[in-house]
Short mmCIF file of C-alpha atoms in Angstrom, two decimals:
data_model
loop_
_atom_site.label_atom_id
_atom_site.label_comp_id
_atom_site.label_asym_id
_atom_site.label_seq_id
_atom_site.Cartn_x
_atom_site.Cartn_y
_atom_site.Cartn_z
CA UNK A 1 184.39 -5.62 -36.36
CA UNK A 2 185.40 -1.94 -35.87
CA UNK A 3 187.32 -2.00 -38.92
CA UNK A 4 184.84 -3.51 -41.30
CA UNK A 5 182.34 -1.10 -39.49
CA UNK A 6 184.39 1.87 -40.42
CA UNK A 7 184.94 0.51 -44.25
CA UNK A 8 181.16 -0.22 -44.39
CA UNK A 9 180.58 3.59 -43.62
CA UNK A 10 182.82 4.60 -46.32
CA UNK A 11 181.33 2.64 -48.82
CA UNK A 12 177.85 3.69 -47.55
CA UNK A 13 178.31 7.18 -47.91
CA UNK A 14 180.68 7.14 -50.85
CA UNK A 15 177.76 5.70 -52.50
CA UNK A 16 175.33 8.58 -51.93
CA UNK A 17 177.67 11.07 -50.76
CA UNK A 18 177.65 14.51 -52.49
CA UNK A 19 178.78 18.04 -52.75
CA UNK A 20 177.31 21.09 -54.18
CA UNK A 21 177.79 24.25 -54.84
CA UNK A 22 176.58 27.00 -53.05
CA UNK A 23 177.37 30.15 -54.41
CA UNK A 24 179.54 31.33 -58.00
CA UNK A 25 182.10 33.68 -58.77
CA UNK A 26 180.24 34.06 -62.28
CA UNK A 27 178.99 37.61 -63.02
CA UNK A 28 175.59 38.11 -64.39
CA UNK A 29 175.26 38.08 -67.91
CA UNK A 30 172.37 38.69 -70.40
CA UNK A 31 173.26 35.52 -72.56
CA UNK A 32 170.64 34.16 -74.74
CA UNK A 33 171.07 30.54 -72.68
CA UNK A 34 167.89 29.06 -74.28
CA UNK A 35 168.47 26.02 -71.05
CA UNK A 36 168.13 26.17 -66.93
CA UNK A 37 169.42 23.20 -65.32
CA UNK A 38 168.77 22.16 -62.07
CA UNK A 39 171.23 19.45 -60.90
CA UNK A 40 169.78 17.57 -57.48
CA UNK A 41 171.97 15.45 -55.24
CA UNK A 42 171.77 12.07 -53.21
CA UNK A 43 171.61 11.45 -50.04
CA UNK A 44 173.97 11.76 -47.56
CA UNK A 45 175.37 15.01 -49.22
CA UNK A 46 178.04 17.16 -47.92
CA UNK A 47 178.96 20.36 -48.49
CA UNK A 48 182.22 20.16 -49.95
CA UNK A 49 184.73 16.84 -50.01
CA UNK A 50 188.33 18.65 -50.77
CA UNK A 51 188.05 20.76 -53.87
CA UNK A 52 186.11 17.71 -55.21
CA UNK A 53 182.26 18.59 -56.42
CA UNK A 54 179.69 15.82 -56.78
CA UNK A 55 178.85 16.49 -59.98
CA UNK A 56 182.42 16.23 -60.91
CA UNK A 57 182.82 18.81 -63.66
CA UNK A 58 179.12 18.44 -65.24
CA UNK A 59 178.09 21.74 -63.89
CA UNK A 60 181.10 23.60 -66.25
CA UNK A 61 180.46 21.44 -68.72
CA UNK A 62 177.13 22.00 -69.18
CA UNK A 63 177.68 26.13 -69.04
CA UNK A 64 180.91 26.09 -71.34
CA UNK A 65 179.34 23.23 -74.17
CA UNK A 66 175.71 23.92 -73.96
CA UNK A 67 175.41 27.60 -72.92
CA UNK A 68 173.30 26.34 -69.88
CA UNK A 69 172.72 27.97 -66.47
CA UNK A 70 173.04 25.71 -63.78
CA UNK A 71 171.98 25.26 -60.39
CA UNK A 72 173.55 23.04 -58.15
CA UNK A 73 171.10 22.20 -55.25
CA UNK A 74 171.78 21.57 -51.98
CA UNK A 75 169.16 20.30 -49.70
CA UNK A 76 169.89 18.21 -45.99
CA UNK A 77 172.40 15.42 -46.12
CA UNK A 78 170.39 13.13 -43.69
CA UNK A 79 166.91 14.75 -44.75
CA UNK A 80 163.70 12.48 -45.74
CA UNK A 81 162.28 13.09 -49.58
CA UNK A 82 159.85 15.91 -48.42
CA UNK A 83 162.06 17.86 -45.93
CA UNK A 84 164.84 17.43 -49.09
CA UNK A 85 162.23 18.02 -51.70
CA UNK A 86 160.55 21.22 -49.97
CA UNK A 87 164.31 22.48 -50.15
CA UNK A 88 164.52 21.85 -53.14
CA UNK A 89 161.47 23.28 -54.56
CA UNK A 90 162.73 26.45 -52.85
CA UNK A 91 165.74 27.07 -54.12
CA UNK A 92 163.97 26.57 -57.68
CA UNK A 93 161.87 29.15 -57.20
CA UNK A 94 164.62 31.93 -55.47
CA UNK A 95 166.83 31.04 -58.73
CA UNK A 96 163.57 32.10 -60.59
CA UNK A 97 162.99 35.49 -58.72
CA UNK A 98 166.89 36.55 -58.31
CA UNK A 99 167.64 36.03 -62.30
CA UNK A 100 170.59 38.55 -61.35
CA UNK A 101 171.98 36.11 -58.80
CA UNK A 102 173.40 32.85 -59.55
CA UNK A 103 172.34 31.20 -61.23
CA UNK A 104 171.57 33.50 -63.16
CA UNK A 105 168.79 31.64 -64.23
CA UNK A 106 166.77 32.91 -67.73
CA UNK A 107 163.55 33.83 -66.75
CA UNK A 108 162.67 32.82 -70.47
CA UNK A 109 163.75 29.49 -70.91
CA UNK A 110 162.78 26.12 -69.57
CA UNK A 111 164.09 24.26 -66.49
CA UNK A 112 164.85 20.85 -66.15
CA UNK A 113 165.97 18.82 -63.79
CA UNK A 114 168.79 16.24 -63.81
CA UNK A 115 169.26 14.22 -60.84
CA UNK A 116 171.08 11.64 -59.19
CA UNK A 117 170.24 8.65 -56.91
CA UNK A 118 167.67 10.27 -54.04
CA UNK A 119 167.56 13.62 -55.63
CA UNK A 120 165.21 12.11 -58.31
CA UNK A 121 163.03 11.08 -55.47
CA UNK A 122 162.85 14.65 -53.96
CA UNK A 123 161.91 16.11 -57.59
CA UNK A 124 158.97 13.47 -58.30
CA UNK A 125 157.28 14.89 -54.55
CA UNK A 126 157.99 18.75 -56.15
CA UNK A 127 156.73 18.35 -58.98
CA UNK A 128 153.55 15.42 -58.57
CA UNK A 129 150.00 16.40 -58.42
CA UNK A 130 149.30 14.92 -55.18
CA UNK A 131 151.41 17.84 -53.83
CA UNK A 132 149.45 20.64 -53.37
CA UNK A 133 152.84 23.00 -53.09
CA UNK A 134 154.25 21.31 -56.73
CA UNK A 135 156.13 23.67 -59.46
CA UNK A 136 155.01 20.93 -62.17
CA UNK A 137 154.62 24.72 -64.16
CA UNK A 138 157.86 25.46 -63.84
CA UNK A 139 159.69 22.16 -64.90
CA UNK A 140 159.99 20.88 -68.13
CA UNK A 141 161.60 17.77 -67.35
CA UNK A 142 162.92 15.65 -65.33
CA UNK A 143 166.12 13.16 -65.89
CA UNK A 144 166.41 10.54 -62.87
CA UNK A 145 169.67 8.70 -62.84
CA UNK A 146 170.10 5.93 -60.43
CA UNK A 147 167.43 6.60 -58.77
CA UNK A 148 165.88 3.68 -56.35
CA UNK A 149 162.23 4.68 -57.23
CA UNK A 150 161.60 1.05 -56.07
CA UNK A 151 163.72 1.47 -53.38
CA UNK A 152 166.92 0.14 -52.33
CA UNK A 153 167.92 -3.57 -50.46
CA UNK A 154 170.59 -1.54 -48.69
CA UNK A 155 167.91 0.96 -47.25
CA UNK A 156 166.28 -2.63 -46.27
CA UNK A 157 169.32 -4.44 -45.27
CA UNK A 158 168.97 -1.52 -41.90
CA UNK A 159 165.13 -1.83 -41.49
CA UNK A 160 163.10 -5.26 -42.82
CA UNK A 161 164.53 -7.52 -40.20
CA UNK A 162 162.63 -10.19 -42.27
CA UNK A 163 165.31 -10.09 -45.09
CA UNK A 164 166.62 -13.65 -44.52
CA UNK A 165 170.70 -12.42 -45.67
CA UNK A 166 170.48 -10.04 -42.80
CA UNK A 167 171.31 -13.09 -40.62
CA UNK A 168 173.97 -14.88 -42.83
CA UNK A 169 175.22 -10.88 -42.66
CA UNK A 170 175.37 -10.58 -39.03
CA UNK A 171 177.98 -13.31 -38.91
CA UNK A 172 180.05 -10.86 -39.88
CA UNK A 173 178.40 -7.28 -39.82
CA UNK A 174 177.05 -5.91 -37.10
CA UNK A 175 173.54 -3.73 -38.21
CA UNK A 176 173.31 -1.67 -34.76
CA UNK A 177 177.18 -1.01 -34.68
CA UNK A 178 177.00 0.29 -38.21
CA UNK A 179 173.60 2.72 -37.21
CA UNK A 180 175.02 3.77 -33.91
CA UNK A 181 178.34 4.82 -36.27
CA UNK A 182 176.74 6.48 -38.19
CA UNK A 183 174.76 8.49 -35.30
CA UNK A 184 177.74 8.74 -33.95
CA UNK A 185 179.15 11.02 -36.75
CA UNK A 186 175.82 13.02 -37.19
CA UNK A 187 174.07 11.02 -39.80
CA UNK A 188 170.67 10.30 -38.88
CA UNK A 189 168.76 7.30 -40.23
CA UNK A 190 165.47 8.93 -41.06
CA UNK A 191 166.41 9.81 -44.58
CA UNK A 192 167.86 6.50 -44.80
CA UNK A 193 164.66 4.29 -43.87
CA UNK A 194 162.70 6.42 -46.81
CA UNK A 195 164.24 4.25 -49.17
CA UNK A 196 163.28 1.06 -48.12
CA UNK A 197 161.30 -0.88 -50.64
CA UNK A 198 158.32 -0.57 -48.09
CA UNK A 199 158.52 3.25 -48.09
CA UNK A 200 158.68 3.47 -51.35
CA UNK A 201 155.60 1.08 -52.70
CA UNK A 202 153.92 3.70 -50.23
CA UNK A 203 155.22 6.69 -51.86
CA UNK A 204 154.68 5.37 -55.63
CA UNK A 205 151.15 4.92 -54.74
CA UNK A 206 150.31 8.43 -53.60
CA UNK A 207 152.81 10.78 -55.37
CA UNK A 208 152.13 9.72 -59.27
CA UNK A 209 154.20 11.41 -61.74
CA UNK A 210 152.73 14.45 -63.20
CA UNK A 211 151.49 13.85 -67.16
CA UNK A 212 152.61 17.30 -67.41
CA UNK A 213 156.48 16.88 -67.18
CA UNK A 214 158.45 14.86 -69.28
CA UNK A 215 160.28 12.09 -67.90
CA UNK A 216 163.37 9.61 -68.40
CA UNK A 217 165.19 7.20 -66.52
CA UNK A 218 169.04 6.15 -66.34
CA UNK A 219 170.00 3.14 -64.64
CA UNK A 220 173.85 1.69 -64.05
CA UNK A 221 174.53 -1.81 -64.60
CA UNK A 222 178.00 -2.07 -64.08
CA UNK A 223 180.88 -1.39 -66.09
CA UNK A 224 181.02 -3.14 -69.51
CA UNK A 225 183.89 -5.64 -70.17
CA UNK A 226 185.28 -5.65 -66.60
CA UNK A 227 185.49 -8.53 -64.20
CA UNK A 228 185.13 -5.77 -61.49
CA UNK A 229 181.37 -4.39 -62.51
CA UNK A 230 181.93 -1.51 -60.15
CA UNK A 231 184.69 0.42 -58.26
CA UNK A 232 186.29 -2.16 -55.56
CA UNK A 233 184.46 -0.28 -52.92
CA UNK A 234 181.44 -1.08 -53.84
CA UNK A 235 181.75 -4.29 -55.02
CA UNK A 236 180.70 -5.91 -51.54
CA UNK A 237 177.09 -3.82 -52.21
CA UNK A 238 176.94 -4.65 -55.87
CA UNK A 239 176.92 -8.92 -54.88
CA UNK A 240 174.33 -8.20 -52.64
CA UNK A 241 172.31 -6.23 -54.48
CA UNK A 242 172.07 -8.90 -56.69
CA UNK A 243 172.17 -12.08 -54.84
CA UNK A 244 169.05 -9.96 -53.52
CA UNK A 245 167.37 -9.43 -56.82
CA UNK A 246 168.67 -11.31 -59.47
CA UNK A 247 169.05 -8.31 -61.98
CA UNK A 248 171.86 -6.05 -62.62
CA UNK A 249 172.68 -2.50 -60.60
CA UNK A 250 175.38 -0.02 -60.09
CA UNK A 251 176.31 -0.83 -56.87
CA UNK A 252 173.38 1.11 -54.71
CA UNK A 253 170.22 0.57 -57.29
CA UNK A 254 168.79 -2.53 -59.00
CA UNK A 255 167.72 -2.08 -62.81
CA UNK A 256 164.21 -2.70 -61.95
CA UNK A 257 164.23 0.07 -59.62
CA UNK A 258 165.89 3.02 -61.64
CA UNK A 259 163.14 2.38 -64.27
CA UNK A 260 160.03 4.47 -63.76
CA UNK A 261 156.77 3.46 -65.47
CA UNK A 262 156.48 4.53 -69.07
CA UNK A 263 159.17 7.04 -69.14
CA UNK A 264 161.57 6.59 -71.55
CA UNK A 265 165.00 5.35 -70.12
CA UNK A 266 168.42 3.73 -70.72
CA UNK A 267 170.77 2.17 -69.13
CA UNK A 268 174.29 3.07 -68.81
CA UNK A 269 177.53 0.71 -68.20
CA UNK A 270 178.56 2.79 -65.13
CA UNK A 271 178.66 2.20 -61.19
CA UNK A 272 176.71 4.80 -58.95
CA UNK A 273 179.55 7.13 -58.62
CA UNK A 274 180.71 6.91 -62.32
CA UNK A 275 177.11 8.26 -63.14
CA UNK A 276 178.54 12.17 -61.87
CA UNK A 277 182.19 11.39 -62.90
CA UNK A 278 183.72 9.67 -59.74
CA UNK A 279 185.82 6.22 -60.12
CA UNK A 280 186.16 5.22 -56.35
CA UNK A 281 189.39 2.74 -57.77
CA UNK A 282 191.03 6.34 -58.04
CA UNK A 283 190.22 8.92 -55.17
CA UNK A 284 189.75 11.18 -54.90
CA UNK A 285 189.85 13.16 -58.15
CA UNK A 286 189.90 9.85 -60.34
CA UNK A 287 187.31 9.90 -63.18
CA UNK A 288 185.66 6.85 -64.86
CA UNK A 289 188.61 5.57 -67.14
CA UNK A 290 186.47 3.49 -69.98
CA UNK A 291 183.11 5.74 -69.34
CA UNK A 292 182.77 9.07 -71.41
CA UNK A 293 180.54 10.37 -68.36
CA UNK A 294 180.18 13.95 -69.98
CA UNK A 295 179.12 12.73 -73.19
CA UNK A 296 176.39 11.34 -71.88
CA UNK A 297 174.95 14.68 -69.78
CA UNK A 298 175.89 15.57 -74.05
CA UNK A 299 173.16 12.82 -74.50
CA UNK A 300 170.86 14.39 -71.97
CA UNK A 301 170.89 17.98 -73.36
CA UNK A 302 169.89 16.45 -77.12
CA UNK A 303 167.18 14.39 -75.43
CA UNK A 304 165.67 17.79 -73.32
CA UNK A 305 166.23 20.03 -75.98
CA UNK A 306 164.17 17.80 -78.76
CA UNK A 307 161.19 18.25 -75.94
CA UNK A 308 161.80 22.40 -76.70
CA UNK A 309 161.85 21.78 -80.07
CA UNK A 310 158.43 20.01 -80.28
#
């Protein structure tokens, strides 16, 4: 039990896990960067894993391809989607003030926001009307990808005892052990329990997108042309997921859920972790093998910058 405990942790916070940068080593510069990017993490984040960044080489990418400055958020690990989002909302508007400081943000050009799995969550409450603290003025868009905006059935499989797999699960996985793991190595369930389907029909009906920021969706549906439709370790939370709902997912998010409303969206043949350039069959500086993952943040840029162009 201990051992499939300890593997179900892994796999649990592999799949949300993240790591951000803090601070740069880049000077200031007076570029003409015509792009600010905000890039906003999961759940579950830490600050660093190894030399290993969870947006695994996007943030480079994005400065050395597109001439973009780029902030890499980091907001609590274990927070819920307002504590997170008020975070993140703040370190928007510092990058705004301190355009000397990274990251070096242009005063002058758009932001927009790209982010992954909860982080999209924490940027619809910044930026909705219902907030009376939003920066909707400040954003031009924002890019969700695999992002449980329905919520998630593993935020449920913890929480909505009514689930009827949780008791075919319990014949061999123990809910409590896993949560009192988890508390035991400082990871509180609070952030955890607003993802639940539950929490989220509740937070879809009061914090409605804002008609004026521009958004798309990205959702994983597995790898293309593999028998394995995600990384081995998350292959266990990919059958669920859709013995639970019937549709396709990376691993963490059904398809039904990454969508959001009318927004424009695609999906993408990619597990959660291949989304921001991790392949968990490889760790721990593997990179998606068959999935150009930079291409398509090459994909994102066209899509944001045709909204400047308008």
């Amino acid at each position: 039990m201990k051992k499939i405990c300890a593997s179900m942790i892994l796999a649990f916070c592999l799949i949300f896990i993240s790591s951000s940068v803090s601070g740069s080593s880049e000077s200031a510069e007076t570029g003409n960067t015509d792009i600010n990017i905000v890039l906003a993490h999961g759940i579950f984040g830490l600050n660093k894993i190894g030399s290993t960044n969870y947006f695994n080489g996007v943030e480079e990418h994005l400065k050395n391809s597109h001439n973009a400055k780029v902030l890499v958020a980091n907001v609590s690990p274990v927070g819920g989607i307002r504590e997170r989002g008020n975070q993140l909302r703040q370190q928007i508007i510092n990058a705004i003030n301190n355009p000397n400081e990274y990251p070096f943000f242009n005063p002058k050009a758009p932001i927009h926001i790209i982010a992954h799995s909860m982080g999209g969550l924490d940027s619809r409450f910044i930026l909705s009307l219902a907030n009376p603290d939003n920066i909707a003025n400040l954003i031009t868009s924002l890019t969700t990808i695999g992002t449980p905006h329905k919520g998630s059935p593993l935020a449920d499989l913890f929480f909505l005892g009514f689930n009827p797999l949780v008791n075919f699960l319990k014949l061999w996985f123990n809910v409590n052990e896993f949560l009192k793991s988890l508390s035991e190595l400082g990871i509180k369930k609070d952030g955890i329990q607003d993802l639940t389907t539950v929490a989220m029909h509740k937070f879809n009906q009061e914090y409605e997108d804002n008609p004026n920021v521009s958004y798309f969706w990205i959702a994983g549906i597995g790898r293309d042309g593999s028998l394995n439709k995600t990384s081995h370790a998350l292959s266990l939370t990919y059958a669920y997921i859709r013995i639970v709902t019937q549709e396709d997912n990376d691993g963490a998010v059904a398809l039904s859920s990454a969508k959001r409303g009318e927004a424009i969206g695609v999906p993408w043949f990619a597990d959660h972790l291949d989304q921001v350039g991790h392949d968990l069959d490889h760790p721990p500086h593997g990179i998606p093998e068959d999935f150009n993952y930079l291409a398509k943040y090459d994909e994102i840029i066209a899509r944001i910058r045709s909204i400047q162009s308008k």
